[in-house]
Short mmCIF file of C-alpha atoms and ligand atoms in Angstrom, two decimals:
data_model
loop_
_atom_site.label_atom_id
_atom_site.label_comp_id
_atom_site.label_asym_id
_atom_site.label_seq_id
_atom_site.Cartn_x
_atom_site.Cartn_y
_atom_site.Cartn_z
CA UNK A 130 -22.84 15.09 -81.04
CA UNK A 131 -23.99 12.53 -78.49
CA UNK A 132 -22.40 9.10 -78.18
CA UNK A 133 -24.42 5.95 -77.49
CA UNK A 134 -22.82 2.69 -76.47
CA UNK A 135 -25.00 -0.44 -76.43
CA UNK A 136 -24.08 -3.43 -74.26
CA UNK A 137 -26.29 -6.50 -74.63
CA UNK A 138 -25.93 -9.96 -73.21
CA UNK A 139 -27.56 -12.77 -71.22
CA UNK A 140 -28.31 -13.08 -67.50
CA UNK A 141 -25.26 -12.64 -65.25
CA UNK A 142 -22.92 -12.00 -68.16
CA UNK A 143 -21.37 -9.24 -66.07
CA UNK A 144 -23.07 -6.49 -68.10
CA UNK A 145 -24.06 -4.54 -65.01
CA UNK A 146 -20.62 -4.42 -63.41
CA UNK A 147 -18.85 -3.90 -66.75
CA UNK A 148 -21.24 -1.09 -67.70
CA UNK A 149 -20.68 0.63 -64.36
CA UNK A 150 -16.91 0.30 -64.67
CA UNK A 151 -16.88 1.53 -68.24
CA UNK A 152 -19.15 4.40 -67.26
CA UNK A 153 -16.65 5.50 -64.58
CA UNK A 154 -13.67 5.06 -66.88
CA UNK A 155 -15.18 7.04 -69.75
CA UNK A 156 -17.20 9.51 -67.67
CA UNK A 157 -20.40 8.60 -69.53
CA UNK A 158 -23.56 7.80 -67.54
CA UNK A 159 -24.97 4.31 -67.78
CA UNK A 160 -28.54 3.17 -68.02
CA UNK A 161 -29.51 -0.35 -66.92
CA UNK A 162 -32.63 -0.95 -69.02
CA UNK A 163 -33.43 -4.25 -67.27
CA UNK A 164 -34.20 -2.16 -64.18
CA UNK A 165 -37.25 -0.76 -66.00
CA UNK A 166 -38.60 -4.26 -66.80
CA UNK A 167 -37.91 -5.27 -63.22
CA UNK A 168 -39.83 -2.28 -61.83
CA UNK A 169 -42.85 -3.08 -64.01
CA UNK A 170 -42.69 -6.72 -62.84
CA UNK A 171 -42.41 -5.73 -59.17
CA UNK A 172 -45.45 -3.49 -59.55
CA UNK A 173 -47.49 -6.35 -61.07
CA UNK A 174 -46.38 -8.81 -58.36
CA UNK A 175 -47.14 -6.38 -55.54
CA UNK A 176 -50.58 -5.66 -56.97
CA UNK A 177 -51.36 -9.36 -57.45
CA UNK A 178 -51.86 -8.97 -61.18
CA UNK A 179 -51.82 -12.32 -63.00
CA UNK A 180 -48.63 -12.36 -65.09
CA UNK A 181 -50.28 -14.59 -67.69
CA UNK A 182 -53.07 -12.05 -68.28
CA UNK A 183 -51.55 -9.82 -70.97
CA UNK A 184 -54.71 -7.74 -71.39
CA UNK A 185 -54.93 -6.96 -67.68
CA UNK A 186 -51.22 -6.09 -67.59
CA UNK A 187 -51.56 -3.66 -70.48
CA UNK A 188 -54.59 -2.05 -68.82
CA UNK A 189 -52.48 -1.46 -65.71
CA UNK A 190 -49.44 0.09 -67.43
CA UNK A 191 -50.87 3.59 -67.26
CA UNK A 192 -51.08 3.29 -63.45
CA UNK A 193 -47.39 2.49 -62.98
CA UNK A 194 -45.93 5.92 -63.72
CA UNK A 195 -42.44 4.46 -64.26
CA UNK A 196 -39.59 6.96 -63.99
CA UNK A 197 -35.85 6.38 -64.38
CA UNK A 198 -33.41 8.83 -62.82
CA UNK A 199 -29.64 8.87 -62.84
CA UNK A 200 -28.17 9.28 -59.35
CA UNK A 201 -24.96 11.28 -58.78
CA UNK A 202 -22.87 8.08 -58.79
CA UNK A 203 -24.35 7.10 -62.19
CA UNK A 204 -26.60 4.46 -60.64
CA UNK A 205 -30.11 4.33 -62.02
CA UNK A 206 -32.95 4.86 -59.54
CA UNK A 207 -36.35 3.54 -60.50
CA UNK A 208 -39.66 4.95 -59.30
CA UNK A 209 -43.17 3.58 -59.69
CA UNK A 210 -46.17 5.61 -58.55
CA UNK A 211 -43.76 8.17 -57.10
CA UNK A 212 -42.00 5.63 -54.85
CA UNK A 213 -38.35 4.64 -55.12
CA UNK A 214 -38.43 0.85 -55.65
CA UNK A 215 -34.76 0.44 -56.65
CA UNK A 216 -33.96 -1.61 -53.51
CA UNK A 217 -36.53 -4.28 -54.33
CA UNK A 218 -36.21 -4.82 -58.08
CA UNK A 219 -33.38 -7.38 -57.75
CA UNK A 220 -35.22 -9.77 -55.43
CA UNK A 221 -35.16 -13.30 -56.85
CA UNK A 222 -38.97 -13.44 -57.20
CA UNK A 223 -38.68 -10.47 -59.57
CA UNK A 224 -35.77 -12.11 -61.45
CA UNK A 225 -37.84 -15.25 -62.02
CA UNK A 226 -40.97 -13.40 -63.18
CA UNK A 227 -39.42 -10.66 -65.31
CA UNK A 228 -38.85 -12.68 -68.54
CA UNK A 229 -42.61 -13.37 -68.74
CA UNK A 230 -43.40 -9.66 -68.42
CA UNK A 231 -40.61 -8.52 -70.75
CA UNK A 232 -42.02 -10.77 -73.49
CA UNK A 233 -45.20 -8.67 -73.93
CA UNK A 234 -45.07 -6.22 -76.86
CA UNK A 235 -47.10 -3.61 -75.00
CA UNK A 236 -44.73 -3.72 -72.03
CA UNK A 237 -41.71 -3.38 -74.36
CA UNK A 238 -43.23 -0.33 -76.10
CA UNK A 239 -43.94 1.25 -72.74
CA UNK A 240 -40.41 0.63 -71.40
CA UNK A 241 -38.72 1.62 -74.67
CA UNK A 242 -40.49 4.96 -74.51
CA UNK A 243 -39.08 5.61 -71.01
CA UNK A 244 -35.60 4.55 -72.16
CA UNK A 245 -35.79 6.84 -75.19
CA UNK A 246 -36.73 9.78 -72.96
CA UNK A 247 -33.59 9.26 -70.84
CA UNK A 248 -31.25 8.40 -73.76
CA UNK A 249 -32.26 11.51 -75.69
CA UNK A 250 -30.81 13.62 -72.89
CA UNK A 251 -27.15 13.04 -73.89
CA UNK A 252 -24.30 10.53 -74.00
CA UNK A 253 -25.24 7.16 -72.57
CA UNK A 254 -24.06 3.59 -72.14
CA UNK A 255 -27.20 1.50 -72.36
CA UNK A 256 -27.21 -2.04 -71.06
CA UNK A 257 -29.88 -4.62 -71.88
CA UNK A 258 -30.96 -7.41 -74.21
CA UNK A 259 -32.09 -5.59 -77.37
CA UNK A 260 -30.31 -2.23 -77.28
CA UNK A 261 -28.06 -2.86 -80.29
CA UNK A 262 -30.72 -4.76 -82.21
CA UNK A 263 -33.96 -2.83 -81.54
CA UNK A 264 -33.70 0.20 -79.26
CA UNK A 265 -30.59 1.84 -80.74
CA UNK A 266 -29.75 0.02 -84.00
CA UNK A 267 -27.51 2.99 -84.93
CA UNK A 268 -25.57 3.05 -81.67
CA UNK A 269 -21.99 4.28 -82.12
CA UNK A 270 -20.57 1.19 -80.39
CA UNK A 271 -22.22 -2.16 -79.81
CA UNK A 272 -20.99 -4.98 -77.62
CA UNK A 273 -22.36 -8.46 -76.97
CA UNK A 274 -21.03 -9.58 -73.62
CA UNK A 275 -21.31 -13.17 -72.49
CA UNK A 276 -19.65 -15.95 -70.45
CA UNK A 277 -20.12 -19.69 -70.03
CA UNK A 278 -23.24 -20.92 -68.22
CA UNK A 279 -21.11 -22.19 -65.30
CA UNK A 280 -19.35 -18.87 -64.81
CA UNK A 281 -22.59 -16.91 -65.09
CA UNK A 282 -24.32 -19.19 -62.56
CA UNK A 283 -21.39 -18.75 -60.14
CA UNK A 284 -21.63 -14.95 -60.48
CA UNK A 285 -25.38 -14.99 -59.99
CA UNK A 286 -25.03 -17.26 -56.92
CA UNK A 287 -22.49 -14.86 -55.41
CA UNK A 288 -24.94 -11.96 -55.94
CA UNK A 289 -27.78 -13.92 -54.32
CA UNK A 290 -25.56 -15.08 -51.41
CA UNK A 291 -24.58 -11.47 -50.76
CA UNK A 292 -28.30 -10.64 -50.49
CA UNK A 293 -28.89 -13.55 -48.08
CA UNK A 294 -30.80 -15.61 -50.69
CA UNK A 295 -29.02 -18.97 -50.52
CA UNK A 296 -29.59 -21.46 -53.35
CA UNK A 297 -27.39 -24.32 -54.53
CA UNK A 298 -25.20 -23.77 -57.59
CA UNK A 299 -27.25 -26.36 -59.46
CA UNK A 300 -30.51 -24.54 -58.71
CA UNK A 301 -29.02 -21.23 -59.81
CA UNK A 302 -27.67 -22.81 -62.98
CA UNK A 303 -31.13 -24.16 -63.79
CA UNK A 304 -32.68 -20.73 -63.20
CA UNK A 305 -30.09 -19.00 -65.39
CA UNK A 306 -30.65 -21.56 -68.15
CA UNK A 307 -34.41 -21.11 -67.97
CA UNK A 308 -34.13 -17.31 -68.11
CA UNK A 309 -31.77 -17.60 -71.11
CA UNK A 310 -34.30 -19.78 -72.92
CA UNK A 311 -37.09 -17.31 -72.22
CA UNK A 312 -35.02 -14.29 -73.37
CA UNK A 313 -33.75 -16.06 -76.51
CA UNK A 314 -37.01 -17.70 -77.57
CA UNK A 315 -39.46 -14.86 -77.04
CA UNK A 316 -41.15 -13.64 -80.23
CA UNK A 317 -40.53 -9.93 -79.76
CA UNK A 318 -37.03 -8.46 -79.50
CA UNK A 319 -35.36 -11.74 -78.46
CA UNK A 320 -31.85 -11.70 -77.09
CA UNK A 321 -29.51 -11.80 -80.11
CA UNK A 322 -26.08 -10.57 -80.94
CA UNK A 323 -26.41 -7.65 -83.42
CA UNK A 324 -24.43 -8.52 -86.58
CA UNK A 325 -22.24 -5.45 -86.05
CA UNK A 326 -21.71 -5.97 -82.30
CA UNK A 327 -18.29 -6.79 -80.88
CA UNK A 328 -18.42 -10.19 -79.13
CA UNK A 329 -16.70 -10.39 -75.76
CA UNK A 330 -16.56 -13.61 -73.71
CA UNK A 331 -15.58 -12.75 -70.14
CA UNK A 332 -15.41 -16.34 -68.80
CA UNK A 333 -11.64 -16.11 -68.33
CA UNK A 334 -11.35 -12.36 -67.78
CA UNK A 335 -11.43 -10.36 -64.56
CA UNK A 336 -13.85 -7.45 -64.32
CA UNK A 337 -11.00 -4.99 -64.94
CA UNK A 338 -9.78 -6.93 -67.98
CA UNK A 339 -13.30 -6.99 -69.42
CA UNK A 340 -13.74 -3.24 -68.93
CA UNK A 341 -10.37 -2.60 -70.57
CA UNK A 342 -11.28 -4.88 -73.48
CA UNK A 343 -14.38 -2.79 -74.24
CA UNK A 344 -12.70 0.55 -73.53
CA UNK A 345 -9.96 -0.01 -76.08
CA UNK A 346 -12.53 -0.01 -78.91
CA UNK A 347 -14.04 3.33 -77.91
CA UNK A 348 -12.67 6.57 -79.30
CA UNK A 349 -14.24 9.63 -77.71
O1 DC B 540 -30.44 -7.59 -67.06
P1 DC B 540 -31.57 -7.95 -66.10
O2 DC B 540 -31.48 -9.35 -65.54
O3 DC B 540 -31.78 -6.95 -65.01
O4 DC B 540 -32.88 -7.93 -67.02
C1 DC B 540 -34.14 -8.21 -66.49
C2 DC B 540 -35.06 -8.78 -67.55
O5 DC B 540 -35.45 -7.77 -68.47
C3 DC B 540 -34.52 -9.94 -68.38
O6 DC B 540 -35.41 -11.04 -68.28
C4 DC B 540 -34.51 -9.47 -69.78
C5 DC B 540 -35.34 -8.24 -69.78
N1 DC B 540 -34.74 -7.17 -70.58
C6 DC B 540 -35.17 -7.06 -71.87
O7 DC B 540 -35.98 -7.85 -72.32
N2 DC B 540 -34.70 -6.04 -72.64
C7 DC B 540 -33.81 -5.17 -72.15
N3 DC B 540 -33.37 -4.18 -72.94
C8 DC B 540 -33.34 -5.29 -70.83
C9 DC B 540 -33.82 -6.33 -70.06
#
């Protein structure tokens, strides 16, 4: 029987790092579902498609040919039109545009189909915004991971600094807040804690402590 673990949470909640760590600890591959929304957004930006034009976006979905592959080290690699775009999906311009794109029902159906194809192949830890609520409501384990706005903005700033994209902490905090509002207020599959998800606030926990907190709930 396959095991599915859903980890949802807001921007910079540490989901990515925690999912990777948990994946290593448990020996279960992880799938970062945000990477799929990012790849769709990158494609639209690079092809100068107006992000407000839902109709045009939906007409272009069949050209994207989105594919998600798990690399040996459990990292997801994302391809569009046969090209590996993984290195570009975390650019800040993609981060700022992706909530608009992820709010369209047609885009969500398209991405959810790709996720389902991968998840059906075995045990997975799936990380996103709506995994426990929409994509896998019957997941074996569900977690809602979060942290205070200040801590999340500091984490996000550190990620951006490491990539050479330098913004002030205040600017980053404003961006994180805006992305939260977009994810929480969108009509379709908004970011919510599933009623049966375990709530974990990592504001005062190290990465290792957070991974251990989740791991202790999971019986394989
Ligand atoms: O986790 P992330 O920042 O890489 O996610 C990118 C965007 O994709 C974010 O704006 C929320 C959206 N997303 C979503 O709507 N549903 C998911 N399952 C995963 C991500």
